[in-house]
Structures are given as C-alpha cells and as structure tokens.
PDB file of C-alpha atoms in Angstrom:
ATOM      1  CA  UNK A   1      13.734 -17.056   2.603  1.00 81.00           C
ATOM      2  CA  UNK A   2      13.681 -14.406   5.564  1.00 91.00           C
ATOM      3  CA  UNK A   3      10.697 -15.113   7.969  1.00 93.00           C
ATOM      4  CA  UNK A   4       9.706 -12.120   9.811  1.00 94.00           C
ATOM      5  CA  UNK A   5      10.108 -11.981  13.541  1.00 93.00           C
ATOM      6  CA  UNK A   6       8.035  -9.897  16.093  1.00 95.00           C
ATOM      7  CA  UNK A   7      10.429  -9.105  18.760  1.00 91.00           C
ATOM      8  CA  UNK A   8       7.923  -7.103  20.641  1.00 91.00           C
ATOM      9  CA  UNK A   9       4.783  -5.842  21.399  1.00 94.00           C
ATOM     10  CA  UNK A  10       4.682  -1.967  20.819  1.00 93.00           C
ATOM     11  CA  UNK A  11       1.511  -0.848  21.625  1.00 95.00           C
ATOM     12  CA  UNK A  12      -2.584  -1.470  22.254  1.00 95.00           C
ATOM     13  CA  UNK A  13      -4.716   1.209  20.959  1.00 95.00           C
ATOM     14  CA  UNK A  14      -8.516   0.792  20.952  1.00 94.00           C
ATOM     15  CA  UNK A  15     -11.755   3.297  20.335  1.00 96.00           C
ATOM     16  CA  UNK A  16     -13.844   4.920  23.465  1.00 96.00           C
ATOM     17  CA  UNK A  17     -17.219   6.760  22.973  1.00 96.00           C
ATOM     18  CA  UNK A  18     -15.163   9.147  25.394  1.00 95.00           C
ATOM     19  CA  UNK A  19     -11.481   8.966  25.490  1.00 94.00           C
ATOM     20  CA  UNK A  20     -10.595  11.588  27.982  1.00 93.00           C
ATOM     21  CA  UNK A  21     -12.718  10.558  30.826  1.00 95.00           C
ATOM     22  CA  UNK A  22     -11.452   6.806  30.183  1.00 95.00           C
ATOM     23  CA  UNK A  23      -7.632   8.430  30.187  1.00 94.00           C
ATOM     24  CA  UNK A  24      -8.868   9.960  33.185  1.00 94.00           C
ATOM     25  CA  UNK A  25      -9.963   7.079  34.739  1.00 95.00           C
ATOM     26  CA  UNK A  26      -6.920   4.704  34.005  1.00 95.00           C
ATOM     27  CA  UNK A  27      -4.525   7.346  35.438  1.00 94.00           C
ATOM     28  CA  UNK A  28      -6.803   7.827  38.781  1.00 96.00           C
ATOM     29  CA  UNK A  29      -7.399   4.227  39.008  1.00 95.00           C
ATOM     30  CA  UNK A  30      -4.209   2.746  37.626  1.00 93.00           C
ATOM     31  CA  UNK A  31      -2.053   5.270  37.919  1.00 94.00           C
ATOM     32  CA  UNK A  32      -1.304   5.679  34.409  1.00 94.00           C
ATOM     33  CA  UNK A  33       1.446   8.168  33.422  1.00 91.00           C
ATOM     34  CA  UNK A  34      -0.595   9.588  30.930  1.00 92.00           C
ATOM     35  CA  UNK A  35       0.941  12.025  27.285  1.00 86.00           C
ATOM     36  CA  UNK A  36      -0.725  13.637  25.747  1.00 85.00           C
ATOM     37  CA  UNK A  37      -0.945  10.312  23.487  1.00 84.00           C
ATOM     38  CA  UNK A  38      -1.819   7.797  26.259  1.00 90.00           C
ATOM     39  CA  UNK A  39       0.380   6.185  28.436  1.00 91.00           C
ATOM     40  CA  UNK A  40       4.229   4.852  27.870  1.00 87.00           C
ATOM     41  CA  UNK A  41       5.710   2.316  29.275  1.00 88.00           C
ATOM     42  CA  UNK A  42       9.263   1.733  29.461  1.00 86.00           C
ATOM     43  CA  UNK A  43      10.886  -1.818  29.427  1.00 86.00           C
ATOM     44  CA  UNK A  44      14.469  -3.280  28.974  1.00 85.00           C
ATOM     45  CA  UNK A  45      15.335  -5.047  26.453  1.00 79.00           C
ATOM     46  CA  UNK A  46      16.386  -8.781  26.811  1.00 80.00           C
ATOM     47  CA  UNK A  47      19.595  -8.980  24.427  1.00 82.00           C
ATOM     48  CA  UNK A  48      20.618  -5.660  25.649  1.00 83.00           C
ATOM     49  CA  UNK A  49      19.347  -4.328  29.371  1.00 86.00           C
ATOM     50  CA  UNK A  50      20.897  -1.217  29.325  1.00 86.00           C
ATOM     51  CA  UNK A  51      18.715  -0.338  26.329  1.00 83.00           C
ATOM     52  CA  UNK A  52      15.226   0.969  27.224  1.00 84.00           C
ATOM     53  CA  UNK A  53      12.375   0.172  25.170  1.00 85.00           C
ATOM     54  CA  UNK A  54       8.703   1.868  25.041  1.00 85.00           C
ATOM     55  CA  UNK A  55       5.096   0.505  24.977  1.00 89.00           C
ATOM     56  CA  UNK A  56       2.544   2.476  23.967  1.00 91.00           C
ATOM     57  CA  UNK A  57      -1.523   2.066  25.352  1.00 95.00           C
ATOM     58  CA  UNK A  58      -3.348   4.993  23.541  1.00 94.00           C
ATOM     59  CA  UNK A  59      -7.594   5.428  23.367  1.00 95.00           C
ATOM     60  CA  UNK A  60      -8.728   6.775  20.153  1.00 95.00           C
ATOM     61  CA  UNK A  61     -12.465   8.444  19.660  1.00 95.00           C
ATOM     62  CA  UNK A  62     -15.308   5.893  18.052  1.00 94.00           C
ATOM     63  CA  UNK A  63     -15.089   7.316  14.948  1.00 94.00           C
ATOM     64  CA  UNK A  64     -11.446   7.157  13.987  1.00 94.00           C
ATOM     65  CA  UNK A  65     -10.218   5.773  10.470  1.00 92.00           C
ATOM     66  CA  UNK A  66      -6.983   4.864  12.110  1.00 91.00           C
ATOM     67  CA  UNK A  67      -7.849   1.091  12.151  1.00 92.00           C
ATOM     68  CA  UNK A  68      -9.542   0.775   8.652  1.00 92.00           C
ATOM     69  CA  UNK A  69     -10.278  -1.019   6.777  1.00 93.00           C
ATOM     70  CA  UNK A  70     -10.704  -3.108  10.249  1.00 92.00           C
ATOM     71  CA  UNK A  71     -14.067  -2.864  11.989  1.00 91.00           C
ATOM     72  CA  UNK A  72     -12.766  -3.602  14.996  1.00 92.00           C
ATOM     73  CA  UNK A  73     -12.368  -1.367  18.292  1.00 94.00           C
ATOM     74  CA  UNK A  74      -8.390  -2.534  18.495  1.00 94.00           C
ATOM     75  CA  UNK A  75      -5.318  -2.226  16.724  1.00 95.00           C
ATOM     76  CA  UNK A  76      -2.068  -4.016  18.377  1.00 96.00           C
ATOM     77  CA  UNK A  77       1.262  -2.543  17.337  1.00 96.00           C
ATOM     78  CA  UNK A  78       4.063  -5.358  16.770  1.00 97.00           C
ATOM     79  CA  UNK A  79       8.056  -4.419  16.927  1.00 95.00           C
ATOM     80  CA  UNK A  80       9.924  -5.917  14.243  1.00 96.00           C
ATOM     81  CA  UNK A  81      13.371  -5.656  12.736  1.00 93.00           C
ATOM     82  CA  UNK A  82      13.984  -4.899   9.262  1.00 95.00           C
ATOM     83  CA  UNK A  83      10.234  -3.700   8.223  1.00 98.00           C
ATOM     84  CA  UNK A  84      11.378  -3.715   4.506  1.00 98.00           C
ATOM     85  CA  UNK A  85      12.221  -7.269   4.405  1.00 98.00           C
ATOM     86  CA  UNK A  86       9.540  -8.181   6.564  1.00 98.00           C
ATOM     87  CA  UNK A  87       6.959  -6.371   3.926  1.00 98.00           C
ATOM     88  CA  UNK A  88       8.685  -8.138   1.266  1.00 97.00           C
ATOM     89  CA  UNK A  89       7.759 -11.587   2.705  1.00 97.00           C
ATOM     90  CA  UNK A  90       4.002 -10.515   3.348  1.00 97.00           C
ATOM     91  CA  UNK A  91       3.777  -9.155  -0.454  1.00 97.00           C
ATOM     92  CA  UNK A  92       5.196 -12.563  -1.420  1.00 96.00           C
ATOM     93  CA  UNK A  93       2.624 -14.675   0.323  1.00 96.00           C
ATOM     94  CA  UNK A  94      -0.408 -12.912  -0.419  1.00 97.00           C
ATOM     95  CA  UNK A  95      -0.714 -10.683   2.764  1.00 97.00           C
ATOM     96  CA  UNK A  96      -3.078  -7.504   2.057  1.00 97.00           C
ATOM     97  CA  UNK A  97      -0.739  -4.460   3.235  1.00 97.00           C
ATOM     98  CA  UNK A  98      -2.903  -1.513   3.783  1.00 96.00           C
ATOM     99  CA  UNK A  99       0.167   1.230   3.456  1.00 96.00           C
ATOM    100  CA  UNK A 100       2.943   2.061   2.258  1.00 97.00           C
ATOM    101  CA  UNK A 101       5.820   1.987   4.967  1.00 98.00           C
ATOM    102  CA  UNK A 102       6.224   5.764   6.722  1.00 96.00           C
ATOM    103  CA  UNK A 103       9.715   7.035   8.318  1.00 95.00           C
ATOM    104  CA  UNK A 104       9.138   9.219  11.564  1.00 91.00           C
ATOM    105  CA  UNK A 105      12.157  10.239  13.877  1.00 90.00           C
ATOM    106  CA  UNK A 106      10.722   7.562  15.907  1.00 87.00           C
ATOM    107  CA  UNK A 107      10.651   4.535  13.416  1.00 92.00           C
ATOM    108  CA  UNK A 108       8.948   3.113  10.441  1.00 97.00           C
ATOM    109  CA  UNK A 109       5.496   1.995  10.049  1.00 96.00           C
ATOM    110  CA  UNK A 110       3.159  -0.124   7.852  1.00 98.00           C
ATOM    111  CA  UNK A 111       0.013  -1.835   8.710  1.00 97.00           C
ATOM    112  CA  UNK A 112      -1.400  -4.587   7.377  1.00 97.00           C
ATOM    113  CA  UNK A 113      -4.440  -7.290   7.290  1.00 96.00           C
ATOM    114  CA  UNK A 114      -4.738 -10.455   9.453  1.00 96.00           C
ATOM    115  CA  UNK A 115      -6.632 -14.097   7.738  1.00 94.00           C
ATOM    116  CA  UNK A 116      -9.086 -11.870   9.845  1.00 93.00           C
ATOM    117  CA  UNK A 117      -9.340  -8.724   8.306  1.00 94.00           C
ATOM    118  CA  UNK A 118      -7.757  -7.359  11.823  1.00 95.00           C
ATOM    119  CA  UNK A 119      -5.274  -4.548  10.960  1.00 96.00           C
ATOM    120  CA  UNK A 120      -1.702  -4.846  12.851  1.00 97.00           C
ATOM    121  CA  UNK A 121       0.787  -2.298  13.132  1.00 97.00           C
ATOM    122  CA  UNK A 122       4.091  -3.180  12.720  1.00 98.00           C
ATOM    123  CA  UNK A 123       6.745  -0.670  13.812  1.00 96.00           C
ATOM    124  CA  UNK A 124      10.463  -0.786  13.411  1.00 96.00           C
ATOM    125  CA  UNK A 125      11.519   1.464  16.431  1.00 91.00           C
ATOM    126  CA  UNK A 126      13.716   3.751  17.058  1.00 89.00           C
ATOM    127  CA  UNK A 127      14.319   3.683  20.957  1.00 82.00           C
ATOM    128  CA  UNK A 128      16.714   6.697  21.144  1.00 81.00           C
ATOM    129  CA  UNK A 129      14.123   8.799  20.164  1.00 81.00           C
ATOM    130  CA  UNK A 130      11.699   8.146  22.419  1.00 69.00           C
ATOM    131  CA  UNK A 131      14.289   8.292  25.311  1.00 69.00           C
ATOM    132  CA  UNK A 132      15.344  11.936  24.702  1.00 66.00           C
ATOM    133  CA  UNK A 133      11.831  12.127  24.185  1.00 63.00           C
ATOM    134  CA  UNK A 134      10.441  11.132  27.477  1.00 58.00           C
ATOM    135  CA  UNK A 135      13.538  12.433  28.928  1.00 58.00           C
ATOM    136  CA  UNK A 136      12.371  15.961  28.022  1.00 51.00           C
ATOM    137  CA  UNK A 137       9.068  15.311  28.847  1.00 50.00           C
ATOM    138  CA  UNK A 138       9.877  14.396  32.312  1.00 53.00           C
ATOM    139  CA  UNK A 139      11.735  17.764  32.662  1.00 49.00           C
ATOM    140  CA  UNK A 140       9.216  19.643  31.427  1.00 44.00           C
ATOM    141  CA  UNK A 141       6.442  18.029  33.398  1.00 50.00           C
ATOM    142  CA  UNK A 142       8.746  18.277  36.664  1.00 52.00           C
ATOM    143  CA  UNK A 143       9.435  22.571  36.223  1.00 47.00           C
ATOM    144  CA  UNK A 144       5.554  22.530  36.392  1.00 49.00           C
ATOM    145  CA  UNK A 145       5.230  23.048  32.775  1.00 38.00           C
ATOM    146  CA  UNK A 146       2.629  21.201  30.293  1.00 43.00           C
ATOM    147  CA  UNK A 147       4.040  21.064  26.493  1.00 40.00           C
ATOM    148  CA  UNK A 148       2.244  22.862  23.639  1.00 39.00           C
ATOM    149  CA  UNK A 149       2.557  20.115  21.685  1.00 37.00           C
ATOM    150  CA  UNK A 150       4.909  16.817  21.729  1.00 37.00           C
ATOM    151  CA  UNK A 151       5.928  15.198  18.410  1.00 37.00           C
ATOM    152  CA  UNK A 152       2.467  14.000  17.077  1.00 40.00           C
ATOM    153  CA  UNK A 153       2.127  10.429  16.848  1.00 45.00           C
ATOM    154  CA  UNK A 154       1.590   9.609  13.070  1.00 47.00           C
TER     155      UNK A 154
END
C-alpha cells in the first residue's frame, strides 16, 4: 500500500485583524521580501541542490474562509509527491478531504482535515514555475516597476 510522504514544508499562512501593517512590520523588522502574497523563500533541495525550491509565509484578513471548515488562525501547507495517490490513501483510511484536488501552473492542491479538525494543505509543486516566476519578479522590481498583478495565488 503507498504511504504518503511529506517531503516538505510549503508554506505557513495565518489570519491578522490587519494584514498589511503586520506585512509591514515583518519586512521592516525582519526584512521580509515581501509579494504581493507574503513573503517567499527560496531553498535547495536535498536530493537535487541545483534545484530551487519555494516557501511561502502569507497573512490572510480575520475573516477569511480559506481555512474552513478549521477554526483555527493557521493553515500549514505540506509538499508531497504524487497528490493523487496520496488522496487515495487518505480516502481509504477515513481521512475527511475538504476538496477536490486543483491544477495551477504552479502545482496541485487539496486540503484536508487533521484527528483535529486542523485543515492542511498539501501541494504537489511545481518549482519551475515559481522560478521564472520570481525571476521576473525580481526584474521587474529591480527597473523600479511594481506589477499590476502577479499570478493570483488560488
């Protein structure tokens, strides 16, 4: 029986009662290299150190529905490898899975429930993307420029 694996973790997100001062304050304070999502951090991976790999910390508003049913004020993302598979083994052993899994240029997603009722993202990612991604961002952020809009984060 395949036994899902988290290889990763892909991202924190939690709720503010005011998101862009706290942005604010992690990139004064922490020098955060904020998006216009959060803040992206780049990694290497082990197996493969030429390959760069992306972390995502992102603050939502109070009222978001991102994280329901979950009445908590955080929502980690996990990386996996082969998200069908892996939802396959949480449908056999009774896991509650919130979603159905989504395809964006940047990976698939499905969330699902914790023993807990917590809900965890799992992503399958796709790397590449985010690389030309942040590569253009870079670019555009060095010529001065902000971006209308960036791919919007699902």
């Amino acid at each position: 029986m395949f036994t899902p694996k988290v290889i990763g973790v892909g991202g924190i997100f939690f709720k503010a009662k005011k998101p862009s001062r706290l942005r604010e304050w992690y990139r004064k304070h922490l020098s955060f290299n904020l998006n216009p999502y959060g803040s992206s951090f780049e990694f290497r991976n082990a197996k493969n150190p030429d390959k760069i790999q992306y972390f995502l910390w992102s603050v939502f508003k109070n009222d978001t529905d991102y994280f329901s049913p979950s009445k908590t004020d955080f929502m980690i993302n996990f990386r996996v490898e082969n998200i069908e598979k892996t939802v396959d083994y949480f449908r056999e052993v009774g896991t509650e899975i919130i979603d159905e899994i989504s395809s964006y240029p940047y990976g698939k997603f499905v969330h699902i429930l914790d023993p807990e009722g917590n809900v965890i993202e799992l992503w399958e990612a796709n790397d590449d993307f985010f690389s030309d991604l942040m590569g253009a961002y870079k670019q555009i952020k060095k010529a001065g420029h902000k971006p209308d809009s960036v791919v919007p984060y699902h």
